PDB file of C-alpha atoms in Angstrom:
ATOM      1  CA  UNK A   1       7.322  12.216  30.996  1.00 20.00           C
ATOM      2  CA  UNK A   2       7.597  13.635  27.493  1.00 22.00           C
ATOM      3  CA  UNK A   3       5.911  11.760  24.652  1.00 29.00           C
ATOM      4  CA  UNK A   4       8.632  12.865  22.207  1.00 31.00           C
ATOM      5  CA  UNK A   5       6.597  15.463  20.315  1.00 32.00           C
ATOM      6  CA  UNK A   6       7.194  19.152  19.846  1.00 35.00           C
ATOM      7  CA  UNK A   7       5.151  21.950  18.351  1.00 37.00           C
ATOM      8  CA  UNK A   8       1.484  22.910  18.811  1.00 37.00           C
ATOM      9  CA  UNK A   9       0.274  19.319  19.240  1.00 38.00           C
ATOM     10  CA  UNK A  10       2.724  18.466  22.015  1.00 38.00           C
ATOM     11  CA  UNK A  11       1.085  17.775  25.359  1.00 36.00           C
ATOM     12  CA  UNK A  12      -2.461  18.616  24.244  1.00 35.00           C
ATOM     13  CA  UNK A  13      -3.213  15.081  23.046  1.00 39.00           C
ATOM     14  CA  UNK A  14      -1.735  13.556  26.194  1.00 36.00           C
ATOM     15  CA  UNK A  15      -4.027  15.657  28.373  1.00 35.00           C
ATOM     16  CA  UNK A  16      -7.163  15.310  26.244  1.00 39.00           C
ATOM     17  CA  UNK A  17      -6.960  11.661  25.274  1.00 49.00           C
ATOM     18  CA  UNK A  18      -4.247  10.054  27.362  1.00 57.00           C
ATOM     19  CA  UNK A  19      -0.911   9.495  25.605  1.00 73.00           C
ATOM     20  CA  UNK A  20       1.505   6.672  26.252  1.00 86.00           C
ATOM     21  CA  UNK A  21       2.436   8.306  29.549  1.00 84.00           C
ATOM     22  CA  UNK A  22       4.669   5.961  31.561  1.00 85.00           C
ATOM     23  CA  UNK A  23       3.640   2.854  29.599  1.00 90.00           C
ATOM     24  CA  UNK A  24       6.509   0.583  28.571  1.00 91.00           C
ATOM     25  CA  UNK A  25       6.557  -3.062  27.468  1.00 92.00           C
ATOM     26  CA  UNK A  26       7.799  -3.849  30.971  1.00 91.00           C
ATOM     27  CA  UNK A  27       4.423  -2.578  32.257  1.00 91.00           C
ATOM     28  CA  UNK A  28       2.925  -5.782  30.874  1.00 93.00           C
ATOM     29  CA  UNK A  29       4.770  -7.742  33.599  1.00 93.00           C
ATOM     30  CA  UNK A  30       5.083 -10.700  31.213  1.00 92.00           C
ATOM     31  CA  UNK A  31       8.275 -12.065  29.700  1.00 91.00           C
ATOM     32  CA  UNK A  32       7.604 -12.196  25.982  1.00 95.00           C
ATOM     33  CA  UNK A  33       8.548 -15.206  23.885  1.00 97.00           C
ATOM     34  CA  UNK A  34       9.954 -15.009  20.371  1.00 97.00           C
ATOM     35  CA  UNK A  35       7.479 -16.325  17.801  1.00 97.00           C
ATOM     36  CA  UNK A  36       7.997 -17.473  14.229  1.00 97.00           C
ATOM     37  CA  UNK A  37       7.092 -14.873  11.599  1.00 97.00           C
ATOM     38  CA  UNK A  38       4.864 -16.138   8.786  1.00 97.00           C
ATOM     39  CA  UNK A  39       5.429 -15.199   5.148  1.00 96.00           C
ATOM     40  CA  UNK A  40       3.065 -14.465   2.272  1.00 96.00           C
ATOM     41  CA  UNK A  41       0.981 -16.162   0.985  1.00 94.00           C
ATOM     42  CA  UNK A  42       0.018 -17.454   4.457  1.00 97.00           C
ATOM     43  CA  UNK A  43      -3.788 -16.967   4.693  1.00 97.00           C
ATOM     44  CA  UNK A  44      -3.669 -15.157   8.046  1.00 97.00           C
ATOM     45  CA  UNK A  45      -1.928 -12.246   6.320  1.00 98.00           C
ATOM     46  CA  UNK A  46      -4.956 -11.590   4.109  1.00 97.00           C
ATOM     47  CA  UNK A  47      -7.565 -11.847   6.857  1.00 96.00           C
ATOM     48  CA  UNK A  48      -8.804  -8.813   8.781  1.00 97.00           C
ATOM     49  CA  UNK A  49      -7.896  -9.195  12.448  1.00 97.00           C
ATOM     50  CA  UNK A  50     -10.469  -9.322  15.219  1.00 97.00           C
ATOM     51  CA  UNK A  51     -10.800  -6.603  17.836  1.00 98.00           C
ATOM     52  CA  UNK A  52      -9.358  -7.654  21.186  1.00 98.00           C
ATOM     53  CA  UNK A  53      -9.902  -6.997  24.857  1.00 98.00           C
ATOM     54  CA  UNK A  54      -6.689  -5.115  25.702  1.00 98.00           C
ATOM     55  CA  UNK A  55      -6.869  -6.245  29.340  1.00 97.00           C
ATOM     56  CA  UNK A  56      -7.242  -9.959  28.573  1.00 98.00           C
ATOM     57  CA  UNK A  57      -4.371 -12.243  29.556  1.00 97.00           C
ATOM     58  CA  UNK A  58      -3.952 -13.584  26.012  1.00 97.00           C
ATOM     59  CA  UNK A  59      -3.727 -10.029  24.632  1.00 98.00           C
ATOM     60  CA  UNK A  60      -1.086  -9.048  27.179  1.00 98.00           C
ATOM     61  CA  UNK A  61       0.945 -12.162  26.362  1.00 98.00           C
ATOM     62  CA  UNK A  62       0.605 -11.503  22.616  1.00 98.00           C
ATOM     63  CA  UNK A  63       1.767  -7.914  23.106  1.00 98.00           C
ATOM     64  CA  UNK A  64       4.840  -9.073  25.026  1.00 98.00           C
ATOM     65  CA  UNK A  65       5.590 -11.692  22.372  1.00 98.00           C
ATOM     66  CA  UNK A  66       5.382  -9.106  19.586  1.00 98.00           C
ATOM     67  CA  UNK A  67       7.889  -6.884  21.358  1.00 97.00           C
ATOM     68  CA  UNK A  68      10.232  -9.817  22.042  1.00 97.00           C
ATOM     69  CA  UNK A  69      10.059 -10.968  18.421  1.00 98.00           C
ATOM     70  CA  UNK A  70      10.575  -7.446  17.083  1.00 96.00           C
ATOM     71  CA  UNK A  71      13.622  -6.912  19.303  1.00 95.00           C
ATOM     72  CA  UNK A  72      15.484  -9.979  17.982  1.00 96.00           C
ATOM     73  CA  UNK A  73      14.691  -9.205  14.331  1.00 94.00           C
ATOM     74  CA  UNK A  74      17.363  -6.975  12.733  1.00 91.00           C
ATOM     75  CA  UNK A  75      15.969  -3.884  11.048  1.00 90.00           C
ATOM     76  CA  UNK A  76      12.435  -4.512  12.308  1.00 94.00           C
ATOM     77  CA  UNK A  77      10.560  -1.327  13.275  1.00 96.00           C
ATOM     78  CA  UNK A  78       7.103  -2.870  13.617  1.00 98.00           C
ATOM     79  CA  UNK A  79       5.355  -6.207  13.912  1.00 98.00           C
ATOM     80  CA  UNK A  80       1.651  -7.046  13.818  1.00 98.00           C
ATOM     81  CA  UNK A  81      -0.205 -10.017  15.285  1.00 98.00           C
ATOM     82  CA  UNK A  82      -1.080 -11.511  11.871  1.00 98.00           C
ATOM     83  CA  UNK A  83       2.644 -11.750  11.140  1.00 98.00           C
ATOM     84  CA  UNK A  84       2.987 -14.248  13.993  1.00 98.00           C
ATOM     85  CA  UNK A  85      -0.102 -16.147  12.883  1.00 97.00           C
ATOM     86  CA  UNK A  86      -2.732 -14.457  15.053  1.00 98.00           C
ATOM     87  CA  UNK A  87      -5.646 -12.671  13.349  1.00 98.00           C
ATOM     88  CA  UNK A  88      -5.937  -9.869  15.897  1.00 98.00           C
ATOM     89  CA  UNK A  89      -5.734  -6.088  15.820  1.00 98.00           C
ATOM     90  CA  UNK A  90      -2.553  -5.781  17.888  1.00 98.00           C
ATOM     91  CA  UNK A  91       0.851  -4.490  16.800  1.00 98.00           C
ATOM     92  CA  UNK A  92       4.170  -3.249  18.155  1.00 98.00           C
ATOM     93  CA  UNK A  93       6.237  -0.351  16.798  1.00 97.00           C
ATOM     94  CA  UNK A  94       9.668   1.039  17.654  1.00 97.00           C
ATOM     95  CA  UNK A  95      11.505   3.364  15.253  1.00 96.00           C
ATOM     96  CA  UNK A  96      14.084   4.405  17.864  1.00 95.00           C
ATOM     97  CA  UNK A  97      17.451   5.018  16.249  1.00 93.00           C
ATOM     98  CA  UNK A  98      16.202   4.750  12.672  1.00 93.00           C
ATOM     99  CA  UNK A  99      17.935   7.404  10.531  1.00 93.00           C
ATOM    100  CA  UNK A 100      14.650   8.465   8.879  1.00 94.00           C
ATOM    101  CA  UNK A 101      12.734   8.868  12.152  1.00 94.00           C
ATOM    102  CA  UNK A 102      12.113  12.352  13.525  1.00 91.00           C
ATOM    103  CA  UNK A 103       9.175  11.833  15.876  1.00 93.00           C
ATOM    104  CA  UNK A 104       9.804   8.815  18.102  1.00 94.00           C
ATOM    105  CA  UNK A 105       7.477   7.451  20.793  1.00 94.00           C
ATOM    106  CA  UNK A 106       9.811   4.584  21.715  1.00 94.00           C
ATOM    107  CA  UNK A 107       8.627   0.993  21.957  1.00 96.00           C
ATOM    108  CA  UNK A 108       4.857   0.661  22.231  1.00 97.00           C
ATOM    109  CA  UNK A 109       2.022  -1.735  21.477  1.00 98.00           C
ATOM    110  CA  UNK A 110      -1.467  -0.697  20.386  1.00 98.00           C
ATOM    111  CA  UNK A 111      -4.693  -2.697  20.281  1.00 98.00           C
ATOM    112  CA  UNK A 112      -7.682  -1.937  18.044  1.00 98.00           C
ATOM    113  CA  UNK A 113      -5.872   1.041  16.502  1.00 98.00           C
ATOM    114  CA  UNK A 114      -7.560   3.229  13.925  1.00 97.00           C
ATOM    115  CA  UNK A 115      -6.449   6.213  11.879  1.00 97.00           C
ATOM    116  CA  UNK A 116      -8.476   9.324  12.697  1.00 96.00           C
ATOM    117  CA  UNK A 117      -6.512  11.818  10.610  1.00 96.00           C
ATOM    118  CA  UNK A 118      -4.071  11.330   7.729  1.00 96.00           C
ATOM    119  CA  UNK A 119      -2.513  14.200   5.777  1.00 96.00           C
ATOM    120  CA  UNK A 120       0.580  15.167   3.754  1.00 96.00           C
ATOM    121  CA  UNK A 121       0.793  12.068   1.568  1.00 97.00           C
ATOM    122  CA  UNK A 122       4.234  11.092   0.277  1.00 95.00           C
ATOM    123  CA  UNK A 123       5.725   8.024  -1.456  1.00 95.00           C
ATOM    124  CA  UNK A 124       8.392   5.957   0.265  1.00 95.00           C
ATOM    125  CA  UNK A 125      10.110   2.580   0.074  1.00 94.00           C
ATOM    126  CA  UNK A 126       8.859  -0.182   2.373  1.00 95.00           C
ATOM    127  CA  UNK A 127       9.869  -3.716   3.211  1.00 94.00           C
ATOM    128  CA  UNK A 128       8.266  -6.356   5.401  1.00 96.00           C
ATOM    129  CA  UNK A 129       9.401  -9.412   7.340  1.00 95.00           C
ATOM    130  CA  UNK A 130       6.447 -11.305   5.878  1.00 97.00           C
ATOM    131  CA  UNK A 131       7.533 -10.423   2.330  1.00 95.00           C
ATOM    132  CA  UNK A 132      11.268 -11.008   2.784  1.00 92.00           C
ATOM    133  CA  UNK A 133      12.409 -10.824  -0.849  1.00 92.00           C
ATOM    134  CA  UNK A 134      10.669  -7.644  -2.013  1.00 94.00           C
ATOM    135  CA  UNK A 135      10.357  -3.931  -1.284  1.00 94.00           C
ATOM    136  CA  UNK A 136       7.961  -1.434  -2.800  1.00 95.00           C
ATOM    137  CA  UNK A 137       7.085   2.228  -3.135  1.00 96.00           C
ATOM    138  CA  UNK A 138       3.963   3.068  -1.146  1.00 97.00           C
ATOM    139  CA  UNK A 139       2.217   6.426  -0.762  1.00 97.00           C
ATOM    140  CA  UNK A 140       1.429   7.083   2.903  1.00 98.00           C
ATOM    141  CA  UNK A 141       0.367  10.000   5.054  1.00 97.00           C
ATOM    142  CA  UNK A 142       3.396  11.734   6.560  1.00 96.00           C
ATOM    143  CA  UNK A 143       1.279  13.236   9.347  1.00 96.00           C
ATOM    144  CA  UNK A 144      -0.962  10.884  11.269  1.00 96.00           C
ATOM    145  CA  UNK A 145      -3.331  10.800  14.220  1.00 96.00           C
ATOM    146  CA  UNK A 146      -4.067   7.332  15.578  1.00 97.00           C
ATOM    147  CA  UNK A 147      -6.291   6.198  18.428  1.00 97.00           C
ATOM    148  CA  UNK A 148      -6.134   2.822  20.129  1.00 97.00           C
ATOM    149  CA  UNK A 149      -5.865   0.995  23.447  1.00 97.00           C
ATOM    150  CA  UNK A 150      -2.812   0.046  25.487  1.00 97.00           C
ATOM    151  CA  UNK A 151      -2.472  -3.641  26.336  1.00 97.00           C
ATOM    152  CA  UNK A 152      -2.616  -4.391  30.019  1.00 96.00           C
ATOM    153  CA  UNK A 153      -4.214  -1.192  31.288  1.00 93.00           C
ATOM    154  CA  UNK A 154      -6.702  -0.907  28.440  1.00 95.00           C
ATOM    155  CA  UNK A 155      -6.183   2.879  28.516  1.00 94.00           C
ATOM    156  CA  UNK A 156      -7.373   4.728  25.411  1.00 95.00           C
ATOM    157  CA  UNK A 157      -4.566   6.661  23.742  1.00 95.00           C
ATOM    158  CA  UNK A 158      -4.165   9.134  20.924  1.00 95.00           C
ATOM    159  CA  UNK A 159      -0.839   9.534  19.142  1.00 94.00           C
ATOM    160  CA  UNK A 160       0.119  12.344  16.798  1.00 94.00           C
ATOM    161  CA  UNK A 161       3.145  11.466  14.717  1.00 95.00           C
ATOM    162  CA  UNK A 162       4.799  12.112  11.392  1.00 95.00           C
ATOM    163  CA  UNK A 163       7.350  10.927   8.868  1.00 96.00           C
ATOM    164  CA  UNK A 164       8.833   7.483   9.279  1.00 97.00           C
ATOM    165  CA  UNK A 165       6.956   6.607  12.480  1.00 97.00           C
ATOM    166  CA  UNK A 166       3.674   7.523  10.751  1.00 97.00           C
ATOM    167  CA  UNK A 167       4.625   5.197   7.878  1.00 97.00           C
ATOM    168  CA  UNK A 168       5.414   2.359  10.302  1.00 98.00           C
ATOM    169  CA  UNK A 169       2.051   2.777  12.052  1.00 98.00           C
ATOM    170  CA  UNK A 170       0.128   2.704   8.773  1.00 98.00           C
ATOM    171  CA  UNK A 171       2.037  -0.401   7.646  1.00 98.00           C
ATOM    172  CA  UNK A 172       1.100  -2.254  10.857  1.00 98.00           C
ATOM    173  CA  UNK A 173      -2.513  -1.060  10.854  1.00 98.00           C
ATOM    174  CA  UNK A 174      -2.736  -2.428   7.305  1.00 98.00           C
ATOM    175  CA  UNK A 175      -1.481  -5.818   8.538  1.00 98.00           C
ATOM    176  CA  UNK A 176      -4.296  -5.834  11.103  1.00 98.00           C
ATOM    177  CA  UNK A 177      -6.760  -5.203   8.251  1.00 98.00           C
ATOM    178  CA  UNK A 178      -5.384  -8.090   6.182  1.00 98.00           C
ATOM    179  CA  UNK A 179      -3.330  -5.924   3.816  1.00 98.00           C
ATOM    180  CA  UNK A 180       0.321  -6.106   2.785  1.00 97.00           C
ATOM    181  CA  UNK A 181       2.354  -3.222   1.403  1.00 96.00           C
ATOM    182  CA  UNK A 182       2.099  -5.014  -1.955  1.00 95.00           C
ATOM    183  CA  UNK A 183      -1.629  -4.219  -1.878  1.00 95.00           C
ATOM    184  CA  UNK A 184      -0.755  -0.503  -1.711  1.00 95.00           C
ATOM    185  CA  UNK A 185       1.898  -0.154  -4.447  1.00 94.00           C
ATOM    186  CA  UNK A 186       0.976   1.663  -7.648  1.00 86.00           C
ATOM    187  CA  UNK A 187       1.821  -1.370  -9.789  1.00 89.00           C
ATOM    188  CA  UNK A 188       4.493  -3.908 -10.691  1.00 91.00           C
ATOM    189  CA  UNK A 189       6.875  -1.083 -11.643  1.00 91.00           C
ATOM    190  CA  UNK A 190       6.926  -0.021  -7.968  1.00 92.00           C
ATOM    191  CA  UNK A 191       8.048  -3.425  -6.622  1.00 93.00           C
ATOM    192  CA  UNK A 192      11.742  -4.303  -6.304  1.00 92.00           C
ATOM    193  CA  UNK A 193      13.907  -7.258  -5.341  1.00 91.00           C
ATOM    194  CA  UNK A 194      15.332  -6.626  -1.874  1.00 84.00           C
ATOM    195  CA  UNK A 195      19.029  -5.849  -1.948  1.00 75.00           C
ATOM    196  CA  UNK A 196      21.280  -8.081   0.137  1.00 63.00           C
ATOM    197  CA  UNK A 197      24.517  -6.554   1.389  1.00 49.00           C
ATOM    198  CA  UNK A 198      27.369  -8.928   2.203  1.00 45.00           C
TER     199      UNK A 198
END
């Protein structure tokens, strides 16, 4: 099964490190429940999350809940455990269908993720469900290599991505470290009221 990448990095990372392979949220074999999303200044959002055992029952349930919550939230392309009140290094991402996304790995959840390579930095506008009234310009790497563990199997994975999906991953990894996009903006001039379209 293709991991959605093309070019010189395609396939190599799957073979060397184990990509997402056939993993899907359905692999968790748990029906996720929708959880309430907390908003700043809730203290959990400024606390670094704990590492988790990706095979533990509570981690699997959390992963399924993140996916379920993300799927019912319009415009949501990522959701981290701290956003549902849990200080843990677990997050879900899915940029499928987003007009800015080029590389797309589908819906996935990572535990204990870390950035191992970040290059080609570019500014871009970001919003967040936990900061519902604001957006901001944040400089992020547009090419990214991330390593982490899959919930359920505990398999170690390495993802190479770019553009919008890379931005989404960095945003969620920041949440797991107790950071909001507001902590990354250049200053007050780079923060905007979110537009509401009727």
